[in-house]
Short mmCIF file of C-alpha atoms and ligand atoms in Angstrom, two decimals:
data_model
loop_
_atom_site.label_atom_id
_atom_site.label_comp_id
_atom_site.label_asym_id
_atom_site.label_seq_id
_atom_site.Cartn_x
_atom_site.Cartn_y
_atom_site.Cartn_z
CA MET P 1486 26.01 1.21 23.97
CA ARG P 1487 23.27 3.71 24.02
CA ASN P 1488 25.23 5.79 26.57
CA LEU P 1489 28.29 5.70 24.58
CA PHE P 1490 26.37 6.75 21.38
CA HIS P 1491 24.86 9.69 23.19
CA HIS P 1492 27.92 10.78 24.96
CA GLY P 1493 30.59 10.26 22.17
CA SER P 1494 33.06 9.43 24.55
CA ILE P 1495 32.84 8.15 28.58
CA SER P 1496 34.77 6.57 31.17
CA ARG P 1497 33.90 3.41 32.82
CA THR P 1498 33.11 4.90 36.10
CA SER P 1499 30.63 7.42 34.35
CA LEU P 1500 29.03 4.41 32.69
CA ALA P 1501 28.76 2.54 35.93
CA MET P 1502 26.86 5.64 37.35
CA GLU P 1503 24.60 6.12 34.48
CA THR P 1504 23.46 2.62 34.18
CA ALA P 1505 23.44 1.67 37.83
CA LEU P 1506 25.86 -1.36 37.14
CA THR P 1507 28.73 -2.24 39.12
CA PRO P 1508 31.93 -1.23 38.14
CA MET P 1509 32.92 -4.83 37.83
CA ALA P 1510 30.05 -5.60 35.50
CA VAL P 1511 30.60 -2.41 33.25
CA SER P 1512 34.33 -3.62 32.98
CA ARG P 1513 33.36 -7.11 31.95
CA ILE P 1514 30.80 -5.89 29.50
CA VAL P 1515 33.28 -3.08 28.17
CA ARG P 1516 35.87 -5.85 27.67
CA GLU P 1517 33.63 -8.09 25.59
CA LEU P 1518 32.52 -4.96 23.10
CA VAL P 1519 36.14 -4.17 22.88
CA GLU P 1520 36.91 -7.64 21.80
CA LEU P 1521 33.95 -7.58 19.44
CA GLY P 1522 35.41 -4.46 17.64
CA LEU P 1523 32.43 -2.25 18.86
CA VAL P 1524 33.94 -0.19 21.53
CA ALA P 1525 37.49 1.21 21.79
CA GLU P 1526 39.69 2.76 24.51
CA GLY P 1527 40.35 6.49 23.58
CA ASP P 1528 43.80 7.96 24.02
CA LYS P 1529 42.41 10.57 26.21
CA GLU P 1530 43.21 9.67 29.73
CA THR P 1531 42.27 11.97 32.83
CA ARG P 1532 42.97 11.87 36.41
CA ASN P 1533 40.18 11.14 38.61
CA GLY P 1534 39.93 13.48 41.43
CA GLN P 1535 42.09 13.35 44.65
CA ARG P 1536 42.96 9.48 44.30
CA GLY P 1537 44.77 10.15 41.13
CA ARG P 1538 43.32 7.15 39.26
CA ARG P 1539 43.37 6.98 35.45
CA ARG P 1540 40.08 7.30 33.58
CA ILE P 1541 40.33 6.00 30.19
CA GLU P 1542 37.71 7.32 27.86
CA LEU P 1543 35.67 4.68 25.74
CA SER P 1544 33.79 5.47 22.52
CA LEU P 1545 32.17 3.18 19.90
CA VAL P 1546 33.81 2.13 16.87
CA ALA P 1547 31.98 3.54 13.96
CA PRO P 1548 32.84 0.90 11.39
CA GLY P 1549 32.28 -1.73 14.22
CA ALA P 1550 28.87 -2.30 12.98
CA TYR P 1551 26.14 -1.19 10.36
CA VAL P 1552 22.61 -1.19 9.73
CA LEU P 1553 20.40 -0.57 6.76
CA GLY P 1554 17.54 1.94 6.28
CA VAL P 1555 14.98 1.47 3.45
CA LYS P 1556 12.38 3.98 2.20
CA ILE P 1557 9.40 2.73 -0.05
CA HIS P 1558 7.34 5.83 -1.04
CA VAL P 1559 5.00 6.47 -4.00
CA LEU P 1560 7.71 7.37 -6.49
CA GLU P 1561 11.00 7.37 -4.46
CA ARG P 1562 12.92 4.45 -3.13
CA ARG P 1563 16.00 4.75 -1.18
CA VAL P 1564 18.20 2.28 0.75
CA VAL P 1565 21.01 3.45 2.98
CA LEU P 1566 23.90 2.03 5.05
CA ALA P 1567 24.73 3.63 8.27
CA ASP P 1568 27.71 2.80 10.82
CA LEU P 1569 27.48 2.50 14.50
CA ALA P 1570 27.91 6.30 14.70
CA GLY P 1571 24.67 6.78 12.81
CA SER P 1572 26.42 8.16 9.71
CA ILE P 1573 25.19 7.27 6.26
CA VAL P 1574 28.43 5.82 4.46
CA HIS P 1575 26.53 4.52 1.18
CA GLU P 1576 22.97 4.93 -0.15
CA SER P 1577 21.15 4.13 -3.39
CA ARG P 1578 18.23 6.04 -4.52
CA TRP P 1579 15.85 5.49 -7.44
CA ILE P 1580 12.47 6.74 -8.81
CA SER P 1581 10.05 3.92 -9.25
CA SER P 1582 8.77 3.23 -12.52
CA SER P 1583 6.15 0.78 -11.27
CA ALA P 1584 5.05 2.36 -8.06
CA ARG P 1585 2.25 -0.22 -7.43
CA ASP P 1586 4.15 -3.42 -8.29
CA SER P 1587 5.16 -4.30 -4.50
CA ARG P 1588 6.78 -7.52 -5.51
CA ARG P 1589 9.21 -5.77 -8.04
CA THR P 1590 9.74 -3.09 -5.54
CA LEU P 1591 11.05 -5.57 -2.93
CA ARG P 1592 13.09 -7.37 -5.48
CA LYS P 1593 14.85 -4.15 -6.17
CA VAL P 1594 15.33 -3.30 -2.67
CA VAL P 1595 16.94 -6.49 -2.24
CA GLU P 1596 19.00 -5.93 -5.13
CA ALA P 1597 20.11 -2.39 -3.80
CA VAL P 1598 21.09 -3.86 -0.38
CA GLY P 1599 23.41 -6.45 -2.06
CA ARG P 1600 24.90 -3.87 -4.28
CA ILE P 1601 25.45 -1.42 -1.51
CA ILE P 1602 27.07 -3.95 0.77
CA ALA P 1603 29.41 -4.93 -1.96
CA GLN P 1604 30.27 -1.44 -3.19
CA SER P 1605 30.95 -0.24 0.70
CA LYS P 1606 33.12 -3.53 1.06
CA VAL P 1607 31.90 -3.83 4.73
CA ASP P 1608 32.07 -6.97 6.18
CA LYS P 1609 28.51 -8.65 5.81
CA SER P 1610 28.68 -10.12 9.37
CA ARG P 1611 28.87 -6.65 10.68
CA VAL P 1612 25.47 -5.66 9.19
CA LEU P 1613 22.98 -6.20 11.83
CA GLY P 1614 19.40 -5.56 10.76
CA ILE P 1615 17.40 -3.47 8.74
CA GLY P 1616 14.64 -0.55 9.22
CA VAL P 1617 11.98 0.05 6.67
CA ALA P 1618 9.81 3.03 6.40
CA ALA P 1619 6.98 2.73 3.99
CA ALA P 1620 4.02 4.76 2.97
CA GLY P 1621 0.73 3.02 3.61
CA PHE P 1622 -0.42 0.94 6.61
CA ILE P 1623 2.06 -1.52 8.33
CA ASP P 1624 1.19 -3.75 10.89
CA PRO P 1625 3.93 -3.16 13.30
CA GLU P 1626 3.38 -6.85 15.01
CA THR P 1627 3.51 -8.58 11.99
CA GLY P 1628 5.36 -6.29 9.49
CA VAL P 1629 2.77 -6.60 6.76
CA LEU P 1630 2.28 -3.71 4.40
CA SER P 1631 -1.58 -3.54 3.57
CA PRO P 1632 -2.61 -2.77 -0.04
CA SER P 1633 -2.80 0.88 -0.78
CA SER P 1634 -2.94 3.58 -3.44
CA TYR P 1635 0.63 4.36 -2.42
CA THR P 1636 2.43 1.13 -2.73
CA GLY P 1637 0.46 -1.37 -4.44
CA GLY P 1638 -2.57 -3.67 -4.33
CA GLU P 1639 -0.89 -6.53 -2.85
CA GLU P 1640 -0.35 -7.39 0.68
CA VAL P 1641 3.26 -7.64 1.24
CA ASP P 1642 4.99 -9.21 4.42
CA LEU P 1643 8.00 -6.95 4.63
CA ARG P 1644 9.58 -8.65 7.68
CA SER P 1645 9.58 -11.99 6.22
CA ALA P 1646 10.47 -10.97 2.54
CA LEU P 1647 13.40 -8.77 3.39
CA GLY P 1648 14.50 -10.56 6.36
CA GLU P 1649 14.54 -14.12 4.54
CA SER P 1650 16.16 -12.66 1.34
CA LEU P 1651 18.98 -10.92 3.55
CA GLY P 1652 19.11 -13.14 6.49
CA LEU P 1653 18.65 -10.08 8.65
CA PRO P 1654 16.24 -8.91 11.27
CA VAL P 1655 13.60 -6.24 10.06
CA ILE P 1656 11.54 -3.60 11.73
CA ALA P 1657 9.08 -1.99 9.58
CA GLU P 1658 6.79 0.79 10.30
CA ASN P 1659 4.90 3.51 8.43
CA SER P 1660 7.16 6.42 7.59
CA ASN P 1661 5.71 8.79 9.82
CA SER P 1662 6.02 6.57 12.81
CA VAL P 1663 9.61 6.01 11.92
CA LEU P 1664 10.21 9.76 11.58
CA ALA P 1665 8.25 10.51 14.84
CA LEU P 1666 10.25 7.61 16.80
CA ALA P 1667 13.80 8.80 15.36
CA GLU P 1668 13.10 12.43 16.18
CA ALA P 1669 12.30 11.50 19.65
CA ARG P 1670 15.11 9.14 20.21
CA PHE P 1671 17.91 10.90 18.24
CA GLY P 1672 17.07 14.22 16.79
CA GLU P 1673 15.89 17.83 17.99
CA GLY P 1674 13.12 15.97 19.97
CA LEU P 1675 15.59 14.00 21.91
CA GLY P 1676 13.98 13.42 25.36
CA ARG P 1677 10.53 14.35 24.22
CA ARG P 1678 7.94 11.73 25.13
CA SER P 1679 4.60 12.97 23.48
CA VAL P 1680 5.04 14.21 20.17
CA VAL P 1681 2.53 14.89 17.27
CA LEU P 1682 3.90 14.72 13.80
CA VAL P 1683 2.14 15.60 10.68
CA GLN P 1684 3.46 14.96 7.21
CA VAL P 1685 2.45 17.35 4.45
CA SER P 1686 2.87 15.87 0.81
CA ALA P 1687 0.31 15.05 -1.73
CA ALA P 1688 -1.99 13.92 1.41
CA LEU P 1689 -1.59 14.31 5.07
CA GLY P 1690 -0.38 11.74 7.37
CA GLY P 1691 0.63 11.70 10.97
CA SER P 1692 1.72 9.94 13.95
CA ILE P 1693 1.33 10.40 17.72
CA LEU P 1694 3.77 9.39 20.47
CA VAL P 1695 2.49 9.31 24.08
CA ASN P 1696 5.22 8.15 26.74
CA GLY P 1697 7.52 7.44 23.70
CA GLU P 1698 5.50 4.93 22.08
CA VAL P 1699 3.50 5.28 18.99
CA ILE P 1700 -0.38 5.33 19.65
CA ARG P 1701 -1.93 2.61 17.72
CA GLY P 1702 -5.76 2.82 18.49
CA ALA P 1703 -8.13 0.25 18.73
CA SER P 1704 -8.11 -0.66 14.76
CA LYS P 1705 -4.48 0.03 14.90
CA VAL P 1706 -5.03 3.10 12.35
CA ALA P 1707 -4.49 5.99 14.94
CA GLY P 1708 -2.72 9.06 13.29
CA LEU P 1709 -4.81 9.13 10.17
CA ILE P 1710 -4.70 13.01 10.49
CA GLY P 1711 -5.71 13.39 6.83
CA HIS P 1712 -9.18 12.20 7.46
CA ILE P 1713 -10.13 14.52 10.28
CA PRO P 1714 -13.36 16.27 8.92
CA ALA P 1715 -12.81 19.96 8.09
CA ALA P 1716 -15.61 22.39 8.06
CA GLY P 1717 -16.94 23.47 4.84
CA ALA P 1718 -14.97 21.08 2.87
CA ARG P 1719 -16.88 19.49 -0.28
CA ARG P 1720 -14.14 17.34 -2.16
CA ARG P 1721 -14.10 13.75 -1.68
CA CYS P 1722 -11.10 12.37 -0.14
CA SER P 1723 -8.91 9.11 -0.73
CA CYS P 1724 -10.97 7.18 1.92
CA GLY P 1725 -14.27 7.98 -0.25
CA ARG P 1726 -15.73 10.47 2.38
CA ILE P 1727 -16.52 13.93 1.52
CA GLY P 1728 -14.65 16.82 3.40
CA CYS P 1729 -11.62 15.37 5.11
CA ILE P 1730 -8.66 17.91 5.99
CA ASN P 1731 -6.72 15.97 3.30
CA THR P 1732 -8.86 17.67 0.56
CA VAL P 1733 -8.21 21.33 1.84
CA ALA P 1734 -4.93 21.35 3.63
CA SER P 1735 -2.72 18.93 1.60
CA GLY P 1736 -0.38 19.28 -1.70
CA TRP P 1737 -3.39 17.82 -3.73
CA ALA P 1738 -5.54 20.50 -2.28
CA VAL P 1739 -3.15 23.17 -3.60
CA LEU P 1740 -3.13 21.36 -6.88
CA ALA P 1741 -6.97 21.26 -6.95
CA ASP P 1742 -7.35 25.05 -5.98
CA LEU P 1743 -5.09 25.74 -8.93
CA GLY P 1744 -7.08 23.77 -11.32
CA LEU P 1745 -4.23 20.99 -11.66
CA THR P 1746 -5.63 17.94 -10.50
CA GLY P 1747 -6.16 14.93 -12.72
CA ALA P 1748 -9.38 14.22 -11.31
CA GLN P 1749 -12.27 16.14 -9.39
CA THR P 1750 -11.61 13.85 -6.22
CA LEU P 1751 -8.60 12.50 -4.31
CA VAL P 1752 -9.83 8.97 -4.48
CA GLU P 1753 -9.92 9.09 -8.36
CA ASP P 1754 -6.57 10.79 -8.99
CA ASP P 1755 -3.51 8.96 -9.80
CA PHE P 1756 -1.06 9.14 -6.97
CA GLU P 1757 2.09 8.64 -8.98
CA SER P 1758 1.09 11.68 -11.07
CA VAL P 1759 -0.33 13.60 -8.52
CA ALA P 1760 3.23 13.25 -6.79
CA GLU P 1761 4.76 14.46 -9.96
CA ARG P 1762 2.73 17.41 -10.49
CA LEU P 1763 2.96 18.32 -6.73
CA ASN P 1764 6.99 18.17 -6.78
CA ASP P 1765 6.69 20.59 -9.94
CA LEU P 1766 4.60 22.97 -8.24
CA ILE P 1767 6.63 23.02 -4.98
CA ALA P 1768 9.93 23.81 -7.13
CA ARG P 1769 7.71 26.63 -8.83
CA ALA P 1770 6.59 27.82 -5.33
CA ALA P 1771 10.40 27.74 -4.19
CA THR P 1772 11.09 30.49 -6.94
CA GLY P 1773 8.70 32.88 -5.29
CA ASP P 1774 5.70 32.54 -7.63
CA LYS P 1775 3.01 34.59 -5.92
CA LYS P 1776 -0.08 33.04 -7.06
CA ILE P 1777 1.31 29.51 -6.33
CA GLY P 1778 2.57 30.78 -2.74
CA ALA P 1779 -0.93 32.02 -1.95
CA ALA P 1780 -2.37 28.83 -2.80
CA PHE P 1781 0.10 26.81 -0.25
CA ARG P 1782 -0.47 29.65 2.42
CA ALA P 1783 -4.28 29.03 2.04
CA SER P 1784 -3.88 25.42 2.59
CA GLY P 1785 -1.43 25.82 5.39
CA ARG P 1786 -4.12 28.16 7.15
CA ARG P 1787 -6.55 25.07 7.13
CA LEU P 1788 -4.09 22.87 8.73
CA GLY P 1789 -3.34 25.31 11.30
CA GLU P 1790 -6.83 25.36 12.39
CA MET P 1791 -7.04 21.88 12.47
CA LEU P 1792 -3.76 21.19 14.44
CA ALA P 1793 -5.08 24.05 17.08
CA GLY P 1794 -7.74 21.61 18.15
CA LEU P 1795 -5.27 18.56 18.24
CA TRP P 1796 -2.95 20.70 20.39
CA ALA P 1797 -5.50 21.83 22.58
CA ALA P 1798 -6.91 18.12 22.90
CA LEU P 1799 -3.54 16.53 23.27
CA ASP P 1800 -1.06 19.19 24.80
CA PRO P 1801 1.86 17.51 23.30
CA GLU P 1802 5.59 18.41 24.30
CA MET P 1803 6.41 18.83 20.62
CA LEU P 1804 4.71 19.27 17.26
CA LEU P 1805 6.64 18.27 14.11
CA LEU P 1806 6.00 18.97 10.66
CA THR P 1807 7.56 17.00 7.76
CA GLY P 1808 7.17 16.29 4.15
CA PRO P 1809 7.88 18.50 0.95
CA VAL P 1810 4.83 20.98 1.44
CA ALA P 1811 5.77 21.51 4.98
CA GLU P 1812 9.25 22.95 3.75
CA LEU P 1813 7.68 25.77 2.05
CA GLU P 1814 7.64 28.94 3.69
CA PRO P 1815 4.13 29.95 2.54
CA TYR P 1816 2.55 27.03 3.81
CA ILE P 1817 4.21 27.45 7.31
CA GLU P 1818 3.03 31.10 7.46
CA GLY P 1819 -0.60 30.06 6.72
CA MET P 1820 -0.13 27.32 9.35
CA ARG P 1821 0.54 29.91 11.80
CA GLU P 1822 -2.34 32.16 10.59
CA GLY P 1823 -4.89 29.44 10.88
CA TRP P 1824 -3.33 28.52 14.35
CA ARG P 1825 -3.89 32.15 15.38
CA ARG P 1826 -7.34 32.27 14.00
CA ALA P 1827 -8.37 29.36 15.93
CA GLY P 1828 -7.83 31.62 19.20
CA LEU P 1829 -4.67 29.78 20.41
CA PRO P 1830 -1.70 31.55 21.59
CA PRO P 1831 1.29 31.67 19.26
CA LEU P 1832 3.11 28.36 18.82
CA ASP P 1833 5.92 28.13 21.35
CA PRO P 1834 9.04 27.63 19.04
CA GLU P 1835 10.58 25.31 21.58
CA ARG P 1836 7.77 23.05 20.80
CA PHE P 1837 7.63 23.40 17.05
CA ARG P 1838 10.10 21.99 14.61
CA VAL P 1839 10.11 20.91 10.64
CA SER P 1840 12.01 17.76 10.15
CA ARG P 1841 13.89 17.35 6.92
CA ARG P 1842 15.12 13.79 7.96
CA ASP P 1843 14.57 11.35 5.14
CA PRO P 1844 12.50 8.49 6.30
CA ALA P 1845 15.36 6.00 5.08
CA ASP P 1846 17.93 7.51 7.37
CA ALA P 1847 15.19 7.40 10.25
CA ALA P 1848 14.70 3.86 9.62
CA ALA P 1849 18.22 3.17 9.68
CA LEU P 1850 18.61 5.01 13.00
CA LEU P 1851 15.73 2.83 14.39
CA ALA P 1852 17.46 -0.20 13.19
CA LEU P 1853 20.65 0.98 14.75
CA ASP P 1854 18.58 1.41 17.98
CA GLU P 1855 17.00 -1.88 17.96
CA PHE P 1856 19.78 -4.13 16.67
CA ALA P 1857 23.05 -2.37 17.71
CA LEU P 1858 22.73 -0.15 20.69
CA GLY P 1859 20.18 -2.31 22.63
CA PRO P 1860 19.84 -5.86 24.17
CA ARG P 1861 19.05 -7.17 20.64
CA LEU P 1862 22.69 -6.90 19.66
CA ASP P 1863 23.63 -10.11 17.92
CA VAL P 1864 26.85 -10.91 19.90
CA VAL P 1865 27.15 -14.25 18.26
CA ARG P 1866 26.88 -12.79 14.64
CA LEU P 1867 29.59 -10.44 15.52
CA ALA P 1868 31.76 -12.92 17.54
CA HIS P 1869 31.86 -15.01 14.46
CA ARG P 1870 34.73 -12.89 13.34
CA ALA P 1871 36.06 -10.11 15.46
CA PRO P 1872 38.84 -8.43 13.78
CA SER P 1873 40.90 -5.69 15.43
CA LEU P 1874 39.32 -2.51 13.94
CA GLN P 1875 40.82 0.71 13.68
CA ALA P 1876 39.43 2.88 16.63
CA THR P 1877 37.29 5.79 15.08
CA ARG P 1878 35.56 8.12 17.32
CA ILE P 1879 31.90 8.38 16.99
CA ALA P 1880 30.77 11.48 15.19
CA VAL P 1881 27.64 13.45 16.45
CA PRO P 1882 24.77 12.38 14.03
CA ALA P 1883 24.06 14.85 11.39
CA ARG P 1884 21.61 17.74 12.08
CA VAL P 1885 18.45 17.47 10.52
CA PHE P 1886 16.71 20.64 11.26
CA ARG P 1887 17.59 23.84 9.88
CA PRO P 1888 17.55 26.36 12.50
CA GLU P 1889 17.09 29.39 10.18
CA ASP P 1890 13.49 28.01 9.21
CA LEU P 1891 12.90 28.05 13.04
CA ALA P 1892 11.91 30.88 15.39
CA ALA P 1893 14.12 30.08 18.32
CA PRO P 1894 17.16 27.84 19.01
CA ALA P 1895 16.58 24.29 19.92
CA ALA P 1896 15.70 23.67 23.54
CA SER P 1897 18.25 22.23 26.06
CA ARG P 1898 17.19 18.65 26.69
CA THR P 1899 18.04 16.05 29.25
CA ARG P 1900 19.88 13.06 27.70
CA LYS P 1901 18.70 10.80 30.59
CA GLN P 1902 14.93 10.39 29.39
CA TRP P 1903 15.81 7.26 27.04
CA PRO P 1904 12.81 5.37 26.09
CA LYS P 1905 12.89 1.58 25.81
CA ALA P 1906 13.70 0.01 22.63
CA LEU P 1907 10.74 -0.79 20.35
ZN1 LIG N 2116 -10.47 10.88 4.08
#
C-alpha cells in the first residue's frame, strides 16, 4: 500500500521487485486489496519488453478508506477527514472558548468527528483510525496528555477517550513530533532520517528525529528546545526557571520586547490571551510594520545562535521550522543572522525548510500511514462491506512548503528509504 501511495500507479511486476515478494504473493495480495475496494486496476496497459506481456497499472482507490486528523492547540481545534490518497475531503475548525477544559474539548472533538462523517456521507466502516496532534506533553506509549498551561489542568487519556467514543484506533503525539514524522514520511523531508524541527509560536517547541524515530529521552521529554539556557536572558520562563531561550526568541519574547505582555514572566502570563495578542502582532508584522519587524528579527537572531549550537552537535539531515512566527520573513532573516554570528557557514538551503503543514493534516497522514498503508490495516472491518467503488487515481499529496520562501528548489530524494511504521 505504501508503494502504491508513493508511486501513484505501479505494475504488479514492479511491486514484486520493490517489495522483494514473489509475483504470486503480490498477485494474491493485490487481488484481496481490489476486492476490498482499496486498489483498482488502471486503464493504462503497457507492453513489458520483448516478451510482449501486458502490464496493468495498479493504483489506490482514493475513497476506498479514510482517516481522521485532530489538532488540539491552545486556541484552535481542527478535525479533518482524509481519504486514502491523503487529500483532505472534509474539515471542521473552531476557536476554543474554554481552552483549558480538556473534558469539554474531547466532547467537542467527538461531536465534530460525528458531524464530519455524517456530512461527508462516507461509509463509517471505511474510516480506519484517528491521529491526534496536541500541544503539551503526550506519553506516546499510553496516549495520555499531561496537564499543561496549553490544554488544561487535567490529565486526559486521549487514546481511550477518543478511541472508545468513536470505536477507532488512535495514535496521539505532541504536535511537533507529529509534524516532524509527517514531513519525514510524506513531505519535503521524504527519506530524511535525522530531522530537527523547531516550532515557533508564543513559546518554542521542538522534536528531534534520529533514524526516523522521535528521540524521547530518559524522562520522555527530549525536544523541549524552548528550555535551553540563553546567555544573558533574564526573564522567567514557563518552566519557572530564569533565562530559557523561550524568553528571548519566541513570540512571547517579541511581545515582551514591545511591552505587550500581560505579565512580566512567561510563567505568569495567560496563554490564551498571549496567543490572541501574538496573532494580532503577526498580522501587523505581515503588513510591513518596521518596528514590529525589527522586534521579530531580534528574536530570530537569538534562535539562530542557539540553533547553530544544536546543528553543530547533531549534524541533522534537515532543519525544519514551523509555527506562525517562523512564517515571518524578518524572523527568518534574523535567524540566518544569528546563525552567521555563531560562526557557522550559511545554512545549506537543501537542508532547511519552513513547514506550513497544519498539525491536523499531519496527524491524518500519520494515521493513514499507521492504519491504512501498513500492516495494521483492518481488513476485517473493511471486509464487512466491500462495495465495488469507482476507481479514482491517487492524487499527489498537497505540497506543504512554499518554494518561494526558500532559497533553493527541493532536493531530489530517494523514495526507497521508507521508515517503519510507528
Ligand atoms: Zn524554561
